[in-house]
Amino acid sequence: MTQEQWSQVDEYIVELLVPSDEALDSALVESTRAGLPQINVAPNQGKFLSLLASIQGAKNILEIGTLGGYSTIWLARALPAGGRLVTLERDPKHAEVARRNLARAGLSELVSVRVGPALETLPQLAAEGLPPFDFVFIDADKQSIPEYFQWALELTRVGSVIVVDNVVRKGAVLETASPDPNVQGVRRFNELLAKTPRVSATEVQTVGSKGYDGFALIRITSTPE
Ligand code: SAH
Ligand code: DHB
Ligand code: MG
C-alpha cells in the first residue's frame, strides 16, 4: 500500500461525501499563501470531527492547536445556536490567519482564538470558571500532550469527549528509545491515558492524504476521587 493509493482513496471519499465549500477551501488556500505548514486535518477527518461533536451534542468546544482554523471551522459548524468554541494557538501569525479564515466562514461570533503557549492559556481559562467543555480536540505540539490531556480532564465533565490527534506518528509510537520529543510525548500520553481511571478510551490508526497516523477517542466516565 502506498501514499499515492491512500491519497487517491481519500480524494474518492471526499468527492462523494465531503462537498467542497468556499470557506473551507479558502481557509486552506489562505493558510498556504501565508506560509503555514500543511498539517491541518484532511477534509474527511475534519468532517469526522464535526460529526463526533454533533453526535456528542457539544455546546462548548475547546481546541488546542488552531493553525489556520481549518479544523476549527469544521468543529464550530457542529455547534448549536448559542454554542461556543475556544481555540488556543501559540503563534500570533497563525492566530491572525485563523481569525481571518473564521471571519470568512461567518464564525467570528462563536469562536475565540486565544494567543499564547497553551500551558499558559489553559490555567487562565481554568481560572475563568466557564462551564465545562463537552468536547476537546488536542492537536498542538506533541511533547506536551500529557499536560494538555490533564488540563482537558480539569476542564470537562462526566460524559465529555476528548480527541487527541497524531498518536501513531507513522508507527514511531512503538520506538521506546526514540530521540524524537514528539514520539516521547505521545508515548508518555499513552501511558498516562492507560492508567487514568476516570476515562474509557481507545485509539484508531488512520491512513489517507495526510499519511499514516491515528487518533485517540476518550470519554470521561466518572468524577475525580
Ligand atoms: N488543528 C489544526 C492543526 C494544528 S497544527 C487543523 O487541523 O487545522 C498545530 C498548531 O499548534 C500549530 O499552529 C502550532 O503553532 C500550534 N502550537 C504548537 N505548540 C503550541 C503551544 N505550546 N501552545 C499552543 N499552540 C501550539
Ligand atoms: C504535525 C502536527 C500535526 O498536528 C499533524 O496532524 C501532523 C503533523 C507535525 O507537527 O509534524
Ligand atoms: Mg494534527
PDB file of C-alpha atoms and ligand atoms in Angstrom:
ATOM      1  CA  MET A   1       0.000   0.000   0.000  1.00  0.00           C
ATOM      2  CA  THR A   2       1.342   3.397  -0.942  1.00  0.00           C
ATOM      3  CA  GLN A   3       0.767   7.021  -0.033  1.00  0.00           C
ATOM      4  CA  GLU A   4      -0.476   7.571  -3.589  1.00  0.00           C
ATOM      5  CA  GLN A   5      -3.200   4.980  -3.112  1.00  0.00           C
ATOM      6  CA  TRP A   6      -4.225   6.406   0.279  1.00  0.00           C
ATOM      7  CA  SER A   7      -4.458   9.873  -1.284  1.00  0.00           C
ATOM      8  CA  GLN A   8      -6.480   8.625  -4.247  1.00  0.00           C
ATOM      9  CA  VAL A   9      -8.942   6.834  -1.996  1.00  0.00           C
ATOM     10  CA  ASP A  10      -9.232   9.970   0.168  1.00  0.00           C
ATOM     11  CA  GLU A  11      -9.967  12.006  -2.974  1.00  0.00           C
ATOM     12  CA  TYR A  12     -12.660   9.477  -3.924  1.00  0.00           C
ATOM     13  CA  ILE A  13     -14.244   9.669  -0.438  1.00  0.00           C
ATOM     14  CA  VAL A  14     -14.065  13.461  -0.265  1.00  0.00           C
ATOM     15  CA  GLU A  15     -15.526  13.813  -3.756  1.00  0.00           C
ATOM     16  CA  LEU A  16     -18.508  11.646  -2.789  1.00  0.00           C
ATOM     17  CA  LEU A  17     -19.174  12.668   0.814  1.00  0.00           C
ATOM     18  CA  VAL A  18     -17.383  15.879   1.743  1.00  0.00           C
ATOM     19  CA  PRO A  19     -18.525  18.510  -0.749  1.00  0.00           C
ATOM     20  CA  SER A  20     -16.160  21.428  -1.156  1.00  0.00           C
ATOM     21  CA  ASP A  21     -17.143  24.686   0.328  1.00  0.00           C
ATOM     22  CA  GLU A  22     -15.938  28.243  -0.170  1.00  0.00           C
ATOM     23  CA  ALA A  23     -14.999  28.934   3.470  1.00  0.00           C
ATOM     24  CA  LEU A  24     -13.115  25.662   3.965  1.00  0.00           C
ATOM     25  CA  ASP A  25     -11.337  25.860   0.607  1.00  0.00           C
ATOM     26  CA  SER A  26     -10.316  29.483   1.203  1.00  0.00           C
ATOM     27  CA  ALA A  27      -9.065  28.626   4.693  1.00  0.00           C
ATOM     28  CA  LEU A  28      -6.597  26.149   3.177  1.00  0.00           C
ATOM     29  CA  VAL A  29      -5.608  28.405   0.267  1.00  0.00           C
ATOM     30  CA  GLU A  30      -5.024  31.408   2.550  1.00  0.00           C
ATOM     31  CA  SER A  31      -3.131  29.318   5.113  1.00  0.00           C
ATOM     32  CA  THR A  32      -0.772  28.053   2.406  1.00  0.00           C
ATOM     33  CA  ARG A  33      -0.399  31.554   0.957  1.00  0.00           C
ATOM     34  CA  ALA A  34       0.597  32.812   4.412  1.00  0.00           C
ATOM     35  CA  GLY A  35       3.266  30.092   4.620  1.00  0.00           C
ATOM     36  CA  LEU A  36       1.615  27.985   7.332  1.00  0.00           C
ATOM     37  CA  PRO A  37       2.615  24.295   7.378  1.00  0.00           C
ATOM     38  CA  GLN A  38       0.059  21.990   5.753  1.00  0.00           C
ATOM     39  CA  ILE A  39      -0.561  19.947   8.888  1.00  0.00           C
ATOM     40  CA  ASN A  40      -4.297  20.602   9.131  1.00  0.00           C
ATOM     41  CA  VAL A  41      -6.632  17.633   9.316  1.00  0.00           C
ATOM     42  CA  ALA A  42      -7.764  16.217   5.953  1.00  0.00           C
ATOM     43  CA  PRO A  43     -11.287  17.201   4.806  1.00  0.00           C
ATOM     44  CA  ASN A  44     -12.764  13.791   5.644  1.00  0.00           C
ATOM     45  CA  GLN A  45     -11.091  13.930   9.075  1.00  0.00           C
ATOM     46  CA  GLY A  46     -12.485  17.424   9.608  1.00  0.00           C
ATOM     47  CA  LYS A  47     -15.952  16.162   8.825  1.00  0.00           C
ATOM     48  CA  PHE A  48     -15.359  13.197  11.119  1.00  0.00           C
ATOM     49  CA  LEU A  49     -14.546  15.614  13.985  1.00  0.00           C
ATOM     50  CA  SER A  50     -17.628  17.660  13.155  1.00  0.00           C
ATOM     51  CA  LEU A  51     -19.817  14.539  13.205  1.00  0.00           C
ATOM     52  CA  LEU A  52     -18.337  13.452  16.553  1.00  0.00           C
ATOM     53  CA  ALA A  53     -19.038  16.875  18.061  1.00  0.00           C
ATOM     54  CA  SER A  54     -22.633  16.778  16.719  1.00  0.00           C
ATOM     55  CA  ILE A  55     -23.202  13.232  17.983  1.00  0.00           C
ATOM     56  CA  GLN A  56     -21.930  14.431  21.361  1.00  0.00           C
ATOM     57  CA  GLY A  57     -24.363  17.375  21.247  1.00  0.00           C
ATOM     58  CA  ALA A  58     -21.430  19.613  22.144  1.00  0.00           C
ATOM     59  CA  LYS A  59     -22.327  23.207  23.069  1.00  0.00           C
ATOM     60  CA  ASN A  60     -18.876  24.171  24.362  1.00  0.00           C
ATOM     61  CA  ILE A  61     -15.804  23.038  22.450  1.00  0.00           C
ATOM     62  CA  LEU A  62     -12.111  23.522  23.276  1.00  0.00           C
ATOM     63  CA  GLU A  63      -9.387  23.126  20.654  1.00  0.00           C
ATOM     64  CA  ILE A  64      -5.667  23.156  21.475  1.00  0.00           C
ATOM     65  CA  GLY A  65      -3.694  23.997  18.305  1.00  0.00           C
ATOM     66  CA  THR A  66      -5.533  26.257  15.837  1.00  0.00           C
ATOM     67  CA  LEU A  67      -3.097  26.676  12.924  1.00  0.00           C
ATOM     68  CA  GLY A  68      -5.175  28.448  10.210  1.00  0.00           C
ATOM     69  CA  GLY A  69      -8.502  27.432  11.742  1.00  0.00           C
ATOM     70  CA  TYR A  70      -9.375  24.638   9.304  1.00  0.00           C
ATOM     71  CA  SER A  71     -10.320  22.060  11.955  1.00  0.00           C
ATOM     72  CA  THR A  72     -11.813  24.948  13.957  1.00  0.00           C
ATOM     73  CA  ILE A  73     -14.288  25.675  11.146  1.00  0.00           C
ATOM     74  CA  TRP A  74     -15.331  22.018  10.995  1.00  0.00           C
ATOM     75  CA  LEU A  75     -15.821  21.852  14.768  1.00  0.00           C
ATOM     76  CA  ALA A  76     -17.599  25.213  15.063  1.00  0.00           C
ATOM     77  CA  ARG A  77     -20.081  24.148  12.404  1.00  0.00           C
ATOM     78  CA  ALA A  78     -21.208  21.338  14.706  1.00  0.00           C
ATOM     79  CA  LEU A  79     -22.297  23.852  17.367  1.00  0.00           C
ATOM     80  CA  PRO A  80     -25.966  24.570  18.023  1.00  0.00           C
ATOM     81  CA  ALA A  81     -27.243  28.160  18.310  1.00  0.00           C
ATOM     82  CA  GLY A  82     -25.607  29.747  21.350  1.00  0.00           C
ATOM     83  CA  GLY A  83     -22.669  27.319  21.244  1.00  0.00           C
ATOM     84  CA  ARG A  84     -19.085  28.475  21.806  1.00  0.00           C
ATOM     85  CA  LEU A  85     -15.627  27.339  20.754  1.00  0.00           C
ATOM     86  CA  VAL A  86     -12.329  28.402  22.318  1.00  0.00           C
ATOM     87  CA  THR A  87      -9.173  27.604  20.346  1.00  0.00           C
ATOM     88  CA  LEU A  88      -5.618  28.022  21.646  1.00  0.00           C
ATOM     89  CA  GLU A  89      -2.678  28.955  19.419  1.00  0.00           C
ATOM     90  CA  ARG A  90       0.901  29.854  20.369  1.00  0.00           C
ATOM     91  CA  ASP A  91       1.903  31.572  17.117  1.00  0.00           C
ATOM     92  CA  PRO A  92       0.391  35.072  16.647  1.00  0.00           C
ATOM     93  CA  LYS A  93       0.740  34.774  12.862  1.00  0.00           C
ATOM     94  CA  HIS A  94      -1.208  31.505  12.792  1.00  0.00           C
ATOM     95  CA  ALA A  95      -3.858  33.060  15.035  1.00  0.00           C
ATOM     96  CA  GLU A  96      -4.167  36.054  12.701  1.00  0.00           C
ATOM     97  CA  VAL A  97      -4.648  33.822   9.650  1.00  0.00           C
ATOM     98  CA  ALA A  98      -7.171  31.736  11.599  1.00  0.00           C
ATOM     99  CA  ARG A  99      -9.177  34.801  12.642  1.00  0.00           C
ATOM    100  CA  ARG A 100      -9.446  35.913   9.002  1.00  0.00           C
ATOM    101  CA  ASN A 101     -10.467  32.397   7.912  1.00  0.00           C
ATOM    102  CA  LEU A 102     -13.064  32.176  10.689  1.00  0.00           C
ATOM    103  CA  ALA A 103     -14.446  35.613   9.770  1.00  0.00           C
ATOM    104  CA  ARG A 104     -14.810  34.499   6.145  1.00  0.00           C
ATOM    105  CA  ALA A 105     -16.679  31.421   7.388  1.00  0.00           C
ATOM    106  CA  GLY A 106     -19.041  33.658   9.399  1.00  0.00           C
ATOM    107  CA  LEU A 107     -17.887  32.102  12.684  1.00  0.00           C
ATOM    108  CA  SER A 108     -16.183  35.035  14.450  1.00  0.00           C
ATOM    109  CA  GLU A 109     -19.027  35.387  16.950  1.00  0.00           C
ATOM    110  CA  LEU A 110     -18.870  31.754  18.055  1.00  0.00           C
ATOM    111  CA  VAL A 111     -15.120  31.290  18.164  1.00  0.00           C
ATOM    112  CA  SER A 112     -12.483  32.931  20.303  1.00  0.00           C
ATOM    113  CA  VAL A 113      -8.837  32.437  19.330  1.00  0.00           C
ATOM    114  CA  ARG A 114      -6.552  32.833  22.340  1.00  0.00           C
ATOM    115  CA  VAL A 115      -2.895  33.503  21.603  1.00  0.00           C
ATOM    116  CA  GLY A 116      -0.066  32.152  23.723  1.00  0.00           C
ATOM    117  CA  PRO A 117       1.558  28.871  24.733  1.00  0.00           C
ATOM    118  CA  ALA A 118      -1.319  26.575  25.724  1.00  0.00           C
ATOM    119  CA  LEU A 119       0.376  25.731  29.028  1.00  0.00           C
ATOM    120  CA  GLU A 120      -0.123  29.433  29.875  1.00  0.00           C
ATOM    121  CA  THR A 121      -3.591  29.959  28.387  1.00  0.00           C
ATOM    122  CA  LEU A 122      -5.069  26.733  29.839  1.00  0.00           C
ATOM    123  CA  PRO A 123      -4.590  27.789  33.504  1.00  0.00           C
ATOM    124  CA  GLN A 124      -6.056  31.212  32.614  1.00  0.00           C
ATOM    125  CA  LEU A 125      -9.053  29.502  31.031  1.00  0.00           C
ATOM    126  CA  ALA A 126      -9.481  27.271  34.089  1.00  0.00           C
ATOM    127  CA  ALA A 127      -9.429  30.348  36.368  1.00  0.00           C
ATOM    128  CA  GLU A 128     -12.318  31.914  34.460  1.00  0.00           C
ATOM    129  CA  GLY A 129     -14.841  29.406  35.790  1.00  0.00           C
ATOM    130  CA  LEU A 130     -16.501  28.803  32.430  1.00  0.00           C
ATOM    131  CA  PRO A 131     -18.969  25.923  32.038  1.00  0.00           C
ATOM    132  CA  PRO A 132     -17.201  22.609  31.341  1.00  0.00           C
ATOM    133  CA  PHE A 133     -16.272  21.799  27.771  1.00  0.00           C
ATOM    134  CA  ASP A 134     -18.307  18.998  26.178  1.00  0.00           C
ATOM    135  CA  PHE A 135     -15.688  18.232  23.531  1.00  0.00           C
ATOM    136  CA  VAL A 136     -11.919  18.837  23.418  1.00  0.00           C
ATOM    137  CA  PHE A 137      -9.649  18.425  20.381  1.00  0.00           C
ATOM    138  CA  ILE A 138      -5.938  18.234  21.272  1.00  0.00           C
ATOM    139  CA  ASP A 139      -3.758  18.994  18.231  1.00  0.00           C
ATOM    140  CA  ALA A 140      -0.860  21.298  19.240  1.00  0.00           C
ATOM    141  CA  ASP A 141       2.780  20.313  19.905  1.00  0.00           C
ATOM    142  CA  LYS A 142       3.100  16.622  20.724  1.00  0.00           C
ATOM    143  CA  GLN A 143       5.666  16.955  23.553  1.00  0.00           C
ATOM    144  CA  SER A 144       3.026  18.410  25.845  1.00  0.00           C
ATOM    145  CA  ILE A 145       0.078  16.122  25.030  1.00  0.00           C
ATOM    146  CA  PRO A 146       0.206  14.585  28.550  1.00  0.00           C
ATOM    147  CA  GLU A 147      -0.155  18.049  30.127  1.00  0.00           C
ATOM    148  CA  TYR A 148      -2.889  19.066  27.669  1.00  0.00           C
ATOM    149  CA  PHE A 149      -4.768  15.874  28.497  1.00  0.00           C
ATOM    150  CA  GLN A 150      -4.524  16.641  32.233  1.00  0.00           C
ATOM    151  CA  TRP A 151      -5.902  20.142  31.621  1.00  0.00           C
ATOM    152  CA  ALA A 152      -8.655  18.676  29.461  1.00  0.00           C
ATOM    153  CA  LEU A 153      -9.640  16.445  32.408  1.00  0.00           C
ATOM    154  CA  GLU A 154      -9.868  19.578  34.583  1.00  0.00           C
ATOM    155  CA  LEU A 155     -11.984  21.462  32.073  1.00  0.00           C
ATOM    156  CA  THR A 156     -14.577  18.781  31.236  1.00  0.00           C
ATOM    157  CA  ARG A 157     -17.417  16.847  32.941  1.00  0.00           C
ATOM    158  CA  VAL A 158     -18.630  13.264  33.086  1.00  0.00           C
ATOM    159  CA  GLY A 159     -19.761  12.441  29.538  1.00  0.00           C
ATOM    160  CA  SER A 160     -17.361  14.854  27.824  1.00  0.00           C
ATOM    161  CA  VAL A 161     -15.313  13.621  24.878  1.00  0.00           C
ATOM    162  CA  ILE A 162     -11.621  14.259  24.189  1.00  0.00           C
ATOM    163  CA  VAL A 163      -9.991  13.545  20.812  1.00  0.00           C
ATOM    164  CA  VAL A 164      -6.195  13.576  20.525  1.00  0.00           C
ATOM    165  CA  ASP A 165      -4.652  13.772  17.052  1.00  0.00           C
ATOM    166  CA  ASN A 166      -1.385  12.205  15.867  1.00  0.00           C
ATOM    167  CA  VAL A 167      -0.947   9.392  18.376  1.00  0.00           C
ATOM    168  CA  VAL A 168       0.624   6.907  15.932  1.00  0.00           C
ATOM    169  CA  ARG A 169       3.215   9.016  14.045  1.00  0.00           C
ATOM    170  CA  LYS A 170       3.812   6.575  11.157  1.00  0.00           C
ATOM    171  CA  GLY A 171       4.155   3.797  13.728  1.00  0.00           C
ATOM    172  CA  ALA A 172       7.028   5.566  15.525  1.00  0.00           C
ATOM    173  CA  VAL A 173       4.949   5.317  18.703  1.00  0.00           C
ATOM    174  CA  LEU A 174       6.434   1.827  19.139  1.00  0.00           C
ATOM    175  CA  GLU A 175      10.007   3.170  19.296  1.00  0.00           C
ATOM    176  CA  THR A 176      10.686   3.113  23.031  1.00  0.00           C
ATOM    177  CA  ALA A 177      14.110   4.759  22.621  1.00  0.00           C
ATOM    178  CA  SER A 178      13.069   7.334  20.009  1.00  0.00           C
ATOM    179  CA  PRO A 179      15.037  10.591  20.344  1.00  0.00           C
ATOM    180  CA  ASP A 180      12.041  12.482  18.862  1.00  0.00           C
ATOM    181  CA  PRO A 181      10.370  14.505  21.645  1.00  0.00           C
ATOM    182  CA  ASN A 182       7.064  14.289  19.737  1.00  0.00           C
ATOM    183  CA  VAL A 183       7.172  10.498  19.878  1.00  0.00           C
ATOM    184  CA  GLN A 184       8.148  10.580  23.555  1.00  0.00           C
ATOM    185  CA  GLY A 185       5.255  12.986  24.224  1.00  0.00           C
ATOM    186  CA  VAL A 186       2.803  10.604  22.593  1.00  0.00           C
ATOM    187  CA  ARG A 187       4.250   7.642  24.493  1.00  0.00           C
ATOM    188  CA  ARG A 188       4.036   9.468  27.842  1.00  0.00           C
ATOM    189  CA  PHE A 189       0.457  10.393  26.984  1.00  0.00           C
ATOM    190  CA  ASN A 190      -0.483   6.812  26.120  1.00  0.00           C
ATOM    191  CA  GLU A 191       0.943   5.550  29.416  1.00  0.00           C
ATOM    192  CA  LEU A 192      -0.902   8.267  31.336  1.00  0.00           C
ATOM    193  CA  LEU A 193      -4.141   7.503  29.484  1.00  0.00           C
ATOM    194  CA  ALA A 194      -3.803   3.797  30.238  1.00  0.00           C
ATOM    195  CA  LYS A 195      -3.623   4.473  33.970  1.00  0.00           C
ATOM    196  CA  THR A 196      -6.269   7.196  34.168  1.00  0.00           C
ATOM    197  CA  PRO A 197      -9.203   5.542  35.941  1.00  0.00           C
ATOM    198  CA  ARG A 198     -11.819   8.174  35.083  1.00  0.00           C
ATOM    199  CA  VAL A 199     -11.991   7.512  31.358  1.00  0.00           C
ATOM    200  CA  SER A 200     -12.904   4.972  28.720  1.00  0.00           C
ATOM    201  CA  ALA A 201     -10.592   5.237  25.734  1.00  0.00           C
ATOM    202  CA  THR A 202      -9.338   3.702  22.522  1.00  0.00           C
ATOM    203  CA  GLU A 203      -7.027   4.623  19.657  1.00  0.00           C
ATOM    204  CA  VAL A 204      -7.549   4.054  15.948  1.00  0.00           C
ATOM    205  CA  GLN A 205      -4.842   4.066  13.253  1.00  0.00           C
ATOM    206  CA  THR A 206      -5.583   6.046  10.092  1.00  0.00           C
ATOM    207  CA  VAL A 207      -4.183   6.336   6.576  1.00  0.00           C
ATOM    208  CA  GLY A 208      -5.085   8.918   3.955  1.00  0.00           C
ATOM    209  CA  SER A 209      -3.956  12.093   2.239  1.00  0.00           C
ATOM    210  CA  LYS A 210      -2.137  13.080   5.465  1.00  0.00           C
ATOM    211  CA  GLY A 211      -0.193   9.821   5.652  1.00  0.00           C
ATOM    212  CA  TYR A 212      -0.230   7.163   8.376  1.00  0.00           C
ATOM    213  CA  ASP A 213      -1.193   8.315  11.849  1.00  0.00           C
ATOM    214  CA  GLY A 214      -4.042   7.865  14.317  1.00  0.00           C
ATOM    215  CA  PHE A 215      -6.229   9.446  16.943  1.00  0.00           C
ATOM    216  CA  ALA A 216      -7.341   8.738  20.481  1.00  0.00           C
ATOM    217  CA  LEU A 217     -11.021   8.870  21.441  1.00  0.00           C
ATOM    218  CA  ILE A 218     -11.711   9.342  25.143  1.00  0.00           C
ATOM    219  CA  ARG A 219     -14.925   9.605  27.152  1.00  0.00           C
ATOM    220  CA  ILE A 220     -14.935  10.870  30.734  1.00  0.00           C
ATOM    221  CA  THR A 221     -16.788   8.248  32.753  1.00  0.00           C
ATOM    222  CA  SER A 222     -16.530   9.468  36.348  1.00  0.00           C
ATOM    223  CA  THR A 223     -15.684  12.419  38.568  1.00  0.00           C
ATOM    224  CA  PRO A 224     -12.300  12.738  40.344  1.00  0.00           C
ATOM    225  CA  GLU A 225     -11.982  10.895  43.690  1.00  0.00           C
TER     226      GLU A 225
HETATM  227  N1  SAH B   1      -5.876  21.781  14.390  1.00  0.00           N
HETATM  228  C1  SAH B   1      -5.266  22.332  13.181  1.00  0.00           C
HETATM  229  C2  SAH B   1      -3.816  21.943  13.059  1.00  0.00           C
HETATM  230  C3  SAH B   1      -2.962  22.378  14.229  1.00  0.00           C
HETATM  231  S1  SAH B   1      -1.233  22.264  13.848  1.00  0.00           S
HETATM  232  C4  SAH B   1      -6.028  21.792  11.975  1.00  0.00           C
HETATM  233  O1  SAH B   1      -6.222  20.567  11.906  1.00  0.00           O
HETATM  234  O2  SAH B   1      -6.413  22.580  11.091  1.00  0.00           O
HETATM  235  C5  SAH B   1      -0.569  22.592  15.416  1.00  0.00           C
HETATM  236  C6  SAH B   1      -0.692  24.044  15.875  1.00  0.00           C
HETATM  237  O3  SAH B   1      -0.352  24.082  17.253  1.00  0.00           O
HETATM  238  C7  SAH B   1       0.273  24.999  15.152  1.00  0.00           C
HETATM  239  O4  SAH B   1      -0.411  26.125  14.662  1.00  0.00           O
HETATM  240  C8  SAH B   1       1.243  25.414  16.240  1.00  0.00           C
HETATM  241  O5  SAH B   1       1.696  26.757  16.129  1.00  0.00           O
HETATM  242  C9  SAH B   1       0.403  25.256  17.487  1.00  0.00           C
HETATM  243  N2  SAH B   1       1.197  25.055  18.702  1.00  0.00           N
HETATM  244  C10 SAH B   1       2.385  24.443  18.818  1.00  0.00           C
HETATM  245  N3  SAH B   1       2.809  24.482  20.078  1.00  0.00           N
HETATM  246  C11 SAH B   1       1.859  25.136  20.789  1.00  0.00           C
HETATM  247  C12 SAH B   1       1.717  25.517  22.156  1.00  0.00           C
HETATM  248  N4  SAH B   1       2.663  25.217  23.046  1.00  0.00           N
HETATM  249  N5  SAH B   1       0.607  26.160  22.525  1.00  0.00           N
HETATM  250  C13 SAH B   1      -0.358  26.454  21.618  1.00  0.00           C
HETATM  251  N6  SAH B   1      -0.281  26.142  20.322  1.00  0.00           N
HETATM  252  C14 SAH B   1       0.816  25.499  19.910  1.00  0.00           C
HETATM  253  C1  DHB B   2       2.297  17.543  12.684  1.00  0.00           C
HETATM  254  C2  DHB B   2       1.330  18.053  13.529  1.00  0.00           C
HETATM  255  C3  DHB B   2       0.010  17.696  13.368  1.00  0.00           C
HETATM  256  O1  DHB B   2      -0.967  18.149  14.198  1.00  0.00           O
HETATM  257  C4  DHB B   2      -0.353  16.821  12.353  1.00  0.00           C
HETATM  258  O2  DHB B   2      -1.681  16.487  12.247  1.00  0.00           O
HETATM  259  C5  DHB B   2       0.597  16.312  11.508  1.00  0.00           C
HETATM  260  C6  DHB B   2       1.926  16.687  11.659  1.00  0.00           C
HETATM  261  C7  DHB B   2       3.710  17.915  12.861  1.00  0.00           C
HETATM  262  O3  DHB B   2       3.993  18.722  13.765  1.00  0.00           O
HETATM  263  O4  DHB B   2       4.531  17.442  12.106  1.00  0.00           O
HETATM  264 MG    MG B   3      -2.766  17.025  13.999  1.00  0.00          MG
END
